[in-house]
mmCIF file of C-alpha atoms and ligand atoms in Angstrom:
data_model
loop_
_atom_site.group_PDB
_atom_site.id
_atom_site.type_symbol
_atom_site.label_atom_id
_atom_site.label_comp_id
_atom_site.label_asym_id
_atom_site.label_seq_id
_atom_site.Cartn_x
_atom_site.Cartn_y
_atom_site.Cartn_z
ATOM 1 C CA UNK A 1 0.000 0.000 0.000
ATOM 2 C CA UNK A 2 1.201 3.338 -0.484
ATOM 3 C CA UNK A 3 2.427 5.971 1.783
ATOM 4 C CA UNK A 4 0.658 8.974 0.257
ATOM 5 C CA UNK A 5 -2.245 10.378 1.569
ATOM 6 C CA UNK A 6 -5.774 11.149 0.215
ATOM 7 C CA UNK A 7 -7.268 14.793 -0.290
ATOM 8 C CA UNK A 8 -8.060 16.083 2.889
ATOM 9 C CA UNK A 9 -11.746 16.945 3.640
ATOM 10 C CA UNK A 10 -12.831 18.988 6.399
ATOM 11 C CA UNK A 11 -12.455 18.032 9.903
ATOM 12 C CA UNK A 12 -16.111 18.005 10.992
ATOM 13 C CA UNK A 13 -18.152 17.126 7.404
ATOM 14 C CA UNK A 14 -21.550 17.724 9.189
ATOM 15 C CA UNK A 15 -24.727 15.452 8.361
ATOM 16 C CA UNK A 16 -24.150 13.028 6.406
ATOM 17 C CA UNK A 17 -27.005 11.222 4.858
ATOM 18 C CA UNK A 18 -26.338 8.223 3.089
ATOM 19 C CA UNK A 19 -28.953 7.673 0.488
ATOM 20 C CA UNK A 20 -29.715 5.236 -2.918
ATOM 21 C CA UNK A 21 -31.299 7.565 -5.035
ATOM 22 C CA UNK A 22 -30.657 10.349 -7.275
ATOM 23 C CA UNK A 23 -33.783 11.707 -5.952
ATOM 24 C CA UNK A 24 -32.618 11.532 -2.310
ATOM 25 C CA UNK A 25 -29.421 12.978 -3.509
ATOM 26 C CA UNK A 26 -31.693 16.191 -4.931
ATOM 27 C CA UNK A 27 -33.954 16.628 -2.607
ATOM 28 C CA UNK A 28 -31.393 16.718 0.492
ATOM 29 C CA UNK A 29 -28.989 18.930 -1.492
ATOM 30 C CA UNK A 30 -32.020 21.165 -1.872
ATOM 31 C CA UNK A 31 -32.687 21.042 1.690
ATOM 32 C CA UNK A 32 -29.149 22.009 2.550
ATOM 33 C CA UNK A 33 -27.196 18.838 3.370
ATOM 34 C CA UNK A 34 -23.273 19.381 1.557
ATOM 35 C CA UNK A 35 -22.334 15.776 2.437
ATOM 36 C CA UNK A 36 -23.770 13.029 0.842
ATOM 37 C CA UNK A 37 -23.294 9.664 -0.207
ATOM 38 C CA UNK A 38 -24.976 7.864 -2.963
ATOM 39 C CA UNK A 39 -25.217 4.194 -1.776
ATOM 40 C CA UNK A 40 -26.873 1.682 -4.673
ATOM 41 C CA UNK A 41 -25.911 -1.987 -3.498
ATOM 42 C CA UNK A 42 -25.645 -5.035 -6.168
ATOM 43 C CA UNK A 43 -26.418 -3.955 -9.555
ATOM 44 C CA UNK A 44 -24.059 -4.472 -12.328
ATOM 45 C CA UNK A 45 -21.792 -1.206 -13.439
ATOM 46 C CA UNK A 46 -23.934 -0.214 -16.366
ATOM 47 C CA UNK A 47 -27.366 -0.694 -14.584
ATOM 48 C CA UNK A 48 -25.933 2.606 -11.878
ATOM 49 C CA UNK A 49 -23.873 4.545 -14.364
ATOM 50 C CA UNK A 50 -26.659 7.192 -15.733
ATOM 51 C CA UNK A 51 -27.712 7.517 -12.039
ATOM 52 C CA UNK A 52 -23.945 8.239 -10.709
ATOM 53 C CA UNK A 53 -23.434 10.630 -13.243
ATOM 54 C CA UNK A 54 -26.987 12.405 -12.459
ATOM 55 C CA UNK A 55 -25.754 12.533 -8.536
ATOM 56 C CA UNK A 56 -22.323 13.731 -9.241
ATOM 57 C CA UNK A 57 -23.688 16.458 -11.339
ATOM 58 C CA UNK A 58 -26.095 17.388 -8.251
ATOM 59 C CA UNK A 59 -23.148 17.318 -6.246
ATOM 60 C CA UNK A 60 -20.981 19.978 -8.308
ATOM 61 C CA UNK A 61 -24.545 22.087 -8.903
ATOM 62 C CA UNK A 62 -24.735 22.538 -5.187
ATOM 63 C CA UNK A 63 -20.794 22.971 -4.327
ATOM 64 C CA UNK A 64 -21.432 19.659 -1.886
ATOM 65 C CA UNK A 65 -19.701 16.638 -1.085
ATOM 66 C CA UNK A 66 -20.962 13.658 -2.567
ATOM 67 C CA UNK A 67 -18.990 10.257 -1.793
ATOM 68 C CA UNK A 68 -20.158 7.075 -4.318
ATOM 69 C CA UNK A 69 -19.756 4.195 -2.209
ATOM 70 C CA UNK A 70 -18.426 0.485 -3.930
ATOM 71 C CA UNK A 71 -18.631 1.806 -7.515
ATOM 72 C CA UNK A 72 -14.467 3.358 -7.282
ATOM 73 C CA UNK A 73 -14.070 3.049 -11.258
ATOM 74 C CA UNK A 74 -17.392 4.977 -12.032
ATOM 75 C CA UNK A 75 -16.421 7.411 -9.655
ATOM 76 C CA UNK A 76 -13.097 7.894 -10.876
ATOM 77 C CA UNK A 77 -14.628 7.785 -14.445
ATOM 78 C CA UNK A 78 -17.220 10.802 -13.700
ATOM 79 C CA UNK A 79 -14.524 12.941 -11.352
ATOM 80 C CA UNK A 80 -16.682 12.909 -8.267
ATOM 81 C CA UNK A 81 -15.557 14.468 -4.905
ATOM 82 C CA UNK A 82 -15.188 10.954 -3.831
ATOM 83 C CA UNK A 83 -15.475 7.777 -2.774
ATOM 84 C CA UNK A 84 -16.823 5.587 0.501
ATOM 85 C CA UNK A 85 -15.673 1.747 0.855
ATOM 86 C CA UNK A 86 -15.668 -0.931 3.205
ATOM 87 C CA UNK A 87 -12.895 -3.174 5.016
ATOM 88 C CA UNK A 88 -13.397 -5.600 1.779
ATOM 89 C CA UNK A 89 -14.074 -3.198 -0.699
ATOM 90 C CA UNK A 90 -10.515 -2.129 0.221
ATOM 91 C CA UNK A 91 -9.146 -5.600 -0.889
ATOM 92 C CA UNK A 92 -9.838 -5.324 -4.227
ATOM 93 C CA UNK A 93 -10.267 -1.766 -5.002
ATOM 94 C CA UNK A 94 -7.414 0.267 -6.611
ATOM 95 C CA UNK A 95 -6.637 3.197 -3.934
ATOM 96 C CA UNK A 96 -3.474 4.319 -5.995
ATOM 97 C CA UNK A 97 -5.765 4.761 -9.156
ATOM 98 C CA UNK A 98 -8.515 6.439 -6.720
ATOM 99 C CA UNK A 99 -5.945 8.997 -5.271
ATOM 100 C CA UNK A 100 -4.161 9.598 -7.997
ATOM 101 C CA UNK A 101 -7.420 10.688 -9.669
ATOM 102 C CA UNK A 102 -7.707 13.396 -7.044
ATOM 103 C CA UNK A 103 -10.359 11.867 -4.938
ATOM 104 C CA UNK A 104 -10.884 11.594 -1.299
ATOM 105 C CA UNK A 105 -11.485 8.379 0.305
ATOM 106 C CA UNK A 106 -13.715 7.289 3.473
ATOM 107 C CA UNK A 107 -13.061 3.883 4.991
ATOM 108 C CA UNK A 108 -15.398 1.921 7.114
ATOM 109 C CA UNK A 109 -13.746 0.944 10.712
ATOM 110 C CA UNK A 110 -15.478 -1.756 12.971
ATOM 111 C CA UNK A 111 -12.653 -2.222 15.757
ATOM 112 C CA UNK A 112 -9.194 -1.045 16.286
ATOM 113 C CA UNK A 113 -7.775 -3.527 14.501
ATOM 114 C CA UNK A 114 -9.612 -2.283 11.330
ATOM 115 C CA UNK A 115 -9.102 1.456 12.140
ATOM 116 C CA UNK A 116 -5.322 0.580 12.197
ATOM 117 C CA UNK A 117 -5.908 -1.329 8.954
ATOM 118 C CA UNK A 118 -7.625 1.756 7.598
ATOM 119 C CA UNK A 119 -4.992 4.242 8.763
ATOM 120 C CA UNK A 120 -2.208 3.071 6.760
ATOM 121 C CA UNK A 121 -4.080 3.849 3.785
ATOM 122 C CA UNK A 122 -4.229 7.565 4.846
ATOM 123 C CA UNK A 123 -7.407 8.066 4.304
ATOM 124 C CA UNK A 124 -9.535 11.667 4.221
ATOM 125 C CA UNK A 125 -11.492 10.414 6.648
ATOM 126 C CA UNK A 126 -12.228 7.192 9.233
ATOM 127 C CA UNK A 127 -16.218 5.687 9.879
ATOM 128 C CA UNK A 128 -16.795 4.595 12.734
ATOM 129 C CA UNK A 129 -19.652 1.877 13.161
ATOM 130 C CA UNK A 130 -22.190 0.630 14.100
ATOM 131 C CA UNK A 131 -22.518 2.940 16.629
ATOM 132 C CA UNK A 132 -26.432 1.593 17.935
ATOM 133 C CA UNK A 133 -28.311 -1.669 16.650
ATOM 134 C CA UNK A 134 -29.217 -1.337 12.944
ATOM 135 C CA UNK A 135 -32.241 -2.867 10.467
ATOM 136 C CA UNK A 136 -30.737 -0.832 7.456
ATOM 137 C CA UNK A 137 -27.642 -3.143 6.555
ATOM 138 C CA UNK A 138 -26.821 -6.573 8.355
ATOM 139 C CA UNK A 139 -23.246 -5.973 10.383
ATOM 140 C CA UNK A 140 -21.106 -8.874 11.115
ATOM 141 C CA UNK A 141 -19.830 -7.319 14.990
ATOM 142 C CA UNK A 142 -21.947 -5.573 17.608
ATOM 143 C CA UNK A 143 -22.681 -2.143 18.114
ATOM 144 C CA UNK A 144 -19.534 -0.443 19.108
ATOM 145 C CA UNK A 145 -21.920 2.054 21.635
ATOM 146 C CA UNK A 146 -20.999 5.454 22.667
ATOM 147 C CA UNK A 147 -18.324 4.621 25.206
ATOM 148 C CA UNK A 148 -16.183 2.610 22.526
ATOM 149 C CA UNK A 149 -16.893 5.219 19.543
ATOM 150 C CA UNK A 150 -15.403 8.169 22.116
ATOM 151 C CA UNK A 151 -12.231 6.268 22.805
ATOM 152 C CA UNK A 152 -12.041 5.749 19.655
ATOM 153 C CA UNK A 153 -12.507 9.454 18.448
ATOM 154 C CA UNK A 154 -9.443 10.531 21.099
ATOM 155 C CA UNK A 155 -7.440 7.694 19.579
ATOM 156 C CA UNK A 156 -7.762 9.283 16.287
ATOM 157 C CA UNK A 157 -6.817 12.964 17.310
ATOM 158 C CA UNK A 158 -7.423 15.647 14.509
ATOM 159 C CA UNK A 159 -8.145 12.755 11.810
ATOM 160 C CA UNK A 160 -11.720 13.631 9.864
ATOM 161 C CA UNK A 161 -14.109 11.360 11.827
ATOM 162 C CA UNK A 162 -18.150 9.819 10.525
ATOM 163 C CA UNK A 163 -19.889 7.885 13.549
ATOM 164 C CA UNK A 164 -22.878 6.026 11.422
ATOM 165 C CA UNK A 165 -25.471 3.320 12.304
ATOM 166 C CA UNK A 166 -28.765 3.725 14.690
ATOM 167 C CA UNK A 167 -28.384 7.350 15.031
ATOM 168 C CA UNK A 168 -31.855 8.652 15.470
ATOM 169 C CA UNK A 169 -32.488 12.515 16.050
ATOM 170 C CA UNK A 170 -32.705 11.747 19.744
ATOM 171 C CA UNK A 171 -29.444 10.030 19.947
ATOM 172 C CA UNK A 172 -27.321 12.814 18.016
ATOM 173 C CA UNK A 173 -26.263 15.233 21.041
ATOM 174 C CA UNK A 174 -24.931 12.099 22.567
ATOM 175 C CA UNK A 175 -22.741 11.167 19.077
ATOM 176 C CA UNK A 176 -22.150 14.790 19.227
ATOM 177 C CA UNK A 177 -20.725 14.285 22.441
ATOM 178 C CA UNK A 178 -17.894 11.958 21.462
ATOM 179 C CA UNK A 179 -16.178 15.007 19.488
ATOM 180 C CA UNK A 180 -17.390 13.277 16.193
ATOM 181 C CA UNK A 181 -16.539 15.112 13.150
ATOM 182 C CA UNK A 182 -19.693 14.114 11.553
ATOM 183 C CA UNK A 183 -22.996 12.510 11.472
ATOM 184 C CA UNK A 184 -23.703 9.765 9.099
ATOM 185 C CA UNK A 185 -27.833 8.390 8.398
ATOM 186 C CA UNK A 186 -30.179 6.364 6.510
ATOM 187 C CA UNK A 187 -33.493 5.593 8.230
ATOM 188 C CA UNK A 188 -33.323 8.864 10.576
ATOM 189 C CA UNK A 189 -34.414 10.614 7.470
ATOM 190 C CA UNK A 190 -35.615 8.001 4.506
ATOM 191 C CA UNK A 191 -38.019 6.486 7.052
ATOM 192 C CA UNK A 192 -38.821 9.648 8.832
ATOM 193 C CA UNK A 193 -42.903 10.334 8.739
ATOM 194 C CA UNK A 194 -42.087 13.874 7.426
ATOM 195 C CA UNK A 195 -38.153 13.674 5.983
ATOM 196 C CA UNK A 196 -37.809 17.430 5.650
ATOM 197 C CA UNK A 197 -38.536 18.255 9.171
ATOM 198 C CA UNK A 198 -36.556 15.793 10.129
ATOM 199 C CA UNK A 199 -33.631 16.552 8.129
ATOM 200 C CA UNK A 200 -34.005 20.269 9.146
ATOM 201 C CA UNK A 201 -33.913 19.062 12.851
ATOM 202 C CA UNK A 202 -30.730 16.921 11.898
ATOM 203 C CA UNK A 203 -28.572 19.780 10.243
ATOM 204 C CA UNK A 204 -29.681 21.958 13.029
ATOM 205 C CA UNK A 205 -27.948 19.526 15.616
ATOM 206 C CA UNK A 206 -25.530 18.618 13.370
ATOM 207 C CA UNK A 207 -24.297 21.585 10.735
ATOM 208 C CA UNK A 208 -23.510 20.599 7.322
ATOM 209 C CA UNK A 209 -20.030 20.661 7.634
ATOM 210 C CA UNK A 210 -17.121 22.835 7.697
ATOM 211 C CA UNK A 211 -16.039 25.150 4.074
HETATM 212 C C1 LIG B 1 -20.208 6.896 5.972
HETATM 213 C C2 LIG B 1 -20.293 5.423 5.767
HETATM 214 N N1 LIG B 1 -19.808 4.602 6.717
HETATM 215 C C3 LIG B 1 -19.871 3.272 6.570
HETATM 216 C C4 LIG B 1 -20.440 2.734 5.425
HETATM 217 C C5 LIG B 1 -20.470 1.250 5.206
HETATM 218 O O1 LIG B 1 -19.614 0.914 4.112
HETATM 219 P P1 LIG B 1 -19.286 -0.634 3.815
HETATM 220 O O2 LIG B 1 -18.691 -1.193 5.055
HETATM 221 O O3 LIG B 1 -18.497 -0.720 2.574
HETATM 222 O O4 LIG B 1 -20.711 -1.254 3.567
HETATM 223 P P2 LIG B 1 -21.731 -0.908 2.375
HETATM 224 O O5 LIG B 1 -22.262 0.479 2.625
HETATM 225 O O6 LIG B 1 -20.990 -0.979 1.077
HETATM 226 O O7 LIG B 1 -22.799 -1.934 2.511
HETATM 227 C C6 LIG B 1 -20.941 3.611 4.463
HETATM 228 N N2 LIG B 1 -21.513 3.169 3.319
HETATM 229 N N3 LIG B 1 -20.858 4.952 4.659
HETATM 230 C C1 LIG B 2 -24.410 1.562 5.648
HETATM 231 C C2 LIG B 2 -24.126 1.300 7.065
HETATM 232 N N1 LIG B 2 -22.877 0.971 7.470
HETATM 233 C C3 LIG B 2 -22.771 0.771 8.782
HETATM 234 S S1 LIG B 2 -24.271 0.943 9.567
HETATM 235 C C4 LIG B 2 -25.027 1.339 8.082
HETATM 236 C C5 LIG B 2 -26.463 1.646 7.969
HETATM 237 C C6 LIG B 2 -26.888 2.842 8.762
HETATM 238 O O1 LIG B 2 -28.246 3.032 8.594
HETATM 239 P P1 LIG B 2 -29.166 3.633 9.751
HETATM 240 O O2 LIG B 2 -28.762 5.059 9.908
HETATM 241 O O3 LIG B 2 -30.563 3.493 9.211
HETATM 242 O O4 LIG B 2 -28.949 2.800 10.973
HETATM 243 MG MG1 LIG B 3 -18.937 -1.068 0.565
#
């Protein structure tokens, strides 16, 4: 692996909703959000193409952040801001190809061991999950909880930092808490009975993220 690092990104990127539509992706630019993350899971490269293209457009259109998680080569293809993947994804992915392309990287992190994994990549910034219990994607380890996720937001000092899974609106000042750069959510706004109120709620906790 090499030594370089990635492009940095702000220290705290604000809410971060992670979403698998291009509508999702307009209406929450629209609303304000300026860190995003289109997340489409399983389809063949050709079958998401037209609809990461459409997002990364959004993206530039509203000067915001948006992160394509898995697909690295269509995101490298269409230039966008960058790119999210996993502790696997990182096995067969090409991160000199995505950094020399100019685009930032998030890794997922489930335990020390992983973050260490993740570090020597030199990410632009380190998730932390699952922070609470989660019905949105099936996790391999246990929640991580509050106490874990703080130790291991010291551990990681000035480093960009994205606590996701279970965070509810009710549950944010306590992620907050930890010294968390940044917010990351599904279901506390795509299941939300009224997703613009909540997402309103969410950025006011939250911010949208530093310039
Ligand atoms: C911000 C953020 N954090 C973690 C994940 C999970 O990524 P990964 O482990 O690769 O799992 P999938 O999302 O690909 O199922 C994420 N997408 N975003
Ligand atoms: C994609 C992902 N990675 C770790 S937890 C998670 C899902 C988070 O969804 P929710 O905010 O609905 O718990
Ligand atoms: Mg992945």
């Amino acid at each position: 692996m090499s030594e370089s690092a990635f492009p940095n990104v702000p220290k705290r990127l604000g809410l971060y909703p992670v979403v698998n539509n291009v509508e999702w992706i307009a209406r929450l630019l629209d609303a304000g959000v300026r860190t995003i993350q289109l997340r489409i899971k399983d389809k063949a490269e050709g079958d998401v193409e037209a609809d990461i293209i459409a997002a990364i457009k959004l993206g530039e259109r509203y000067n915001a952040r948006l992160f394509i998680n898995d697909y690295w080569r269509l995101a490298i293809k269409h230039h966008a801001y960058g790119v999210h993947l996993g502790q696997e994804d990182m096995d067969v992915a090409n991160l000199d190809a995505i950094r020399d392309a100019g685009l930032r990287l998030g890794l997922s992190t489930h335990d020390n061991m992983e973050m260490d994994r993740a570090l020597v990549a030199h990410p632009s910034y380190i998730a932390l999950g699952h922070v609470f219990p989660t019905n949105t994607k099936q996790m391999a380890s246990a929640p991580q909880g509050l106490a874990q996720l703080a130790a291991h937001i010291k551990t990681l000092g000035d480093y960009p930092t994205v606590a996701i899974g279970g965070i509810s609106l009710e549950r944010v000042p306590a992620v907050l808490a930890t010294g968390v750069g940044s917010v990351a959510v599904v279901s506390a706004i795509t299941q939300a009975a009224d997703w613009r109120a909540a997402t309103g709620q969410l950025l006011e906790l939250v911010g949208a993220g530093d310039e």
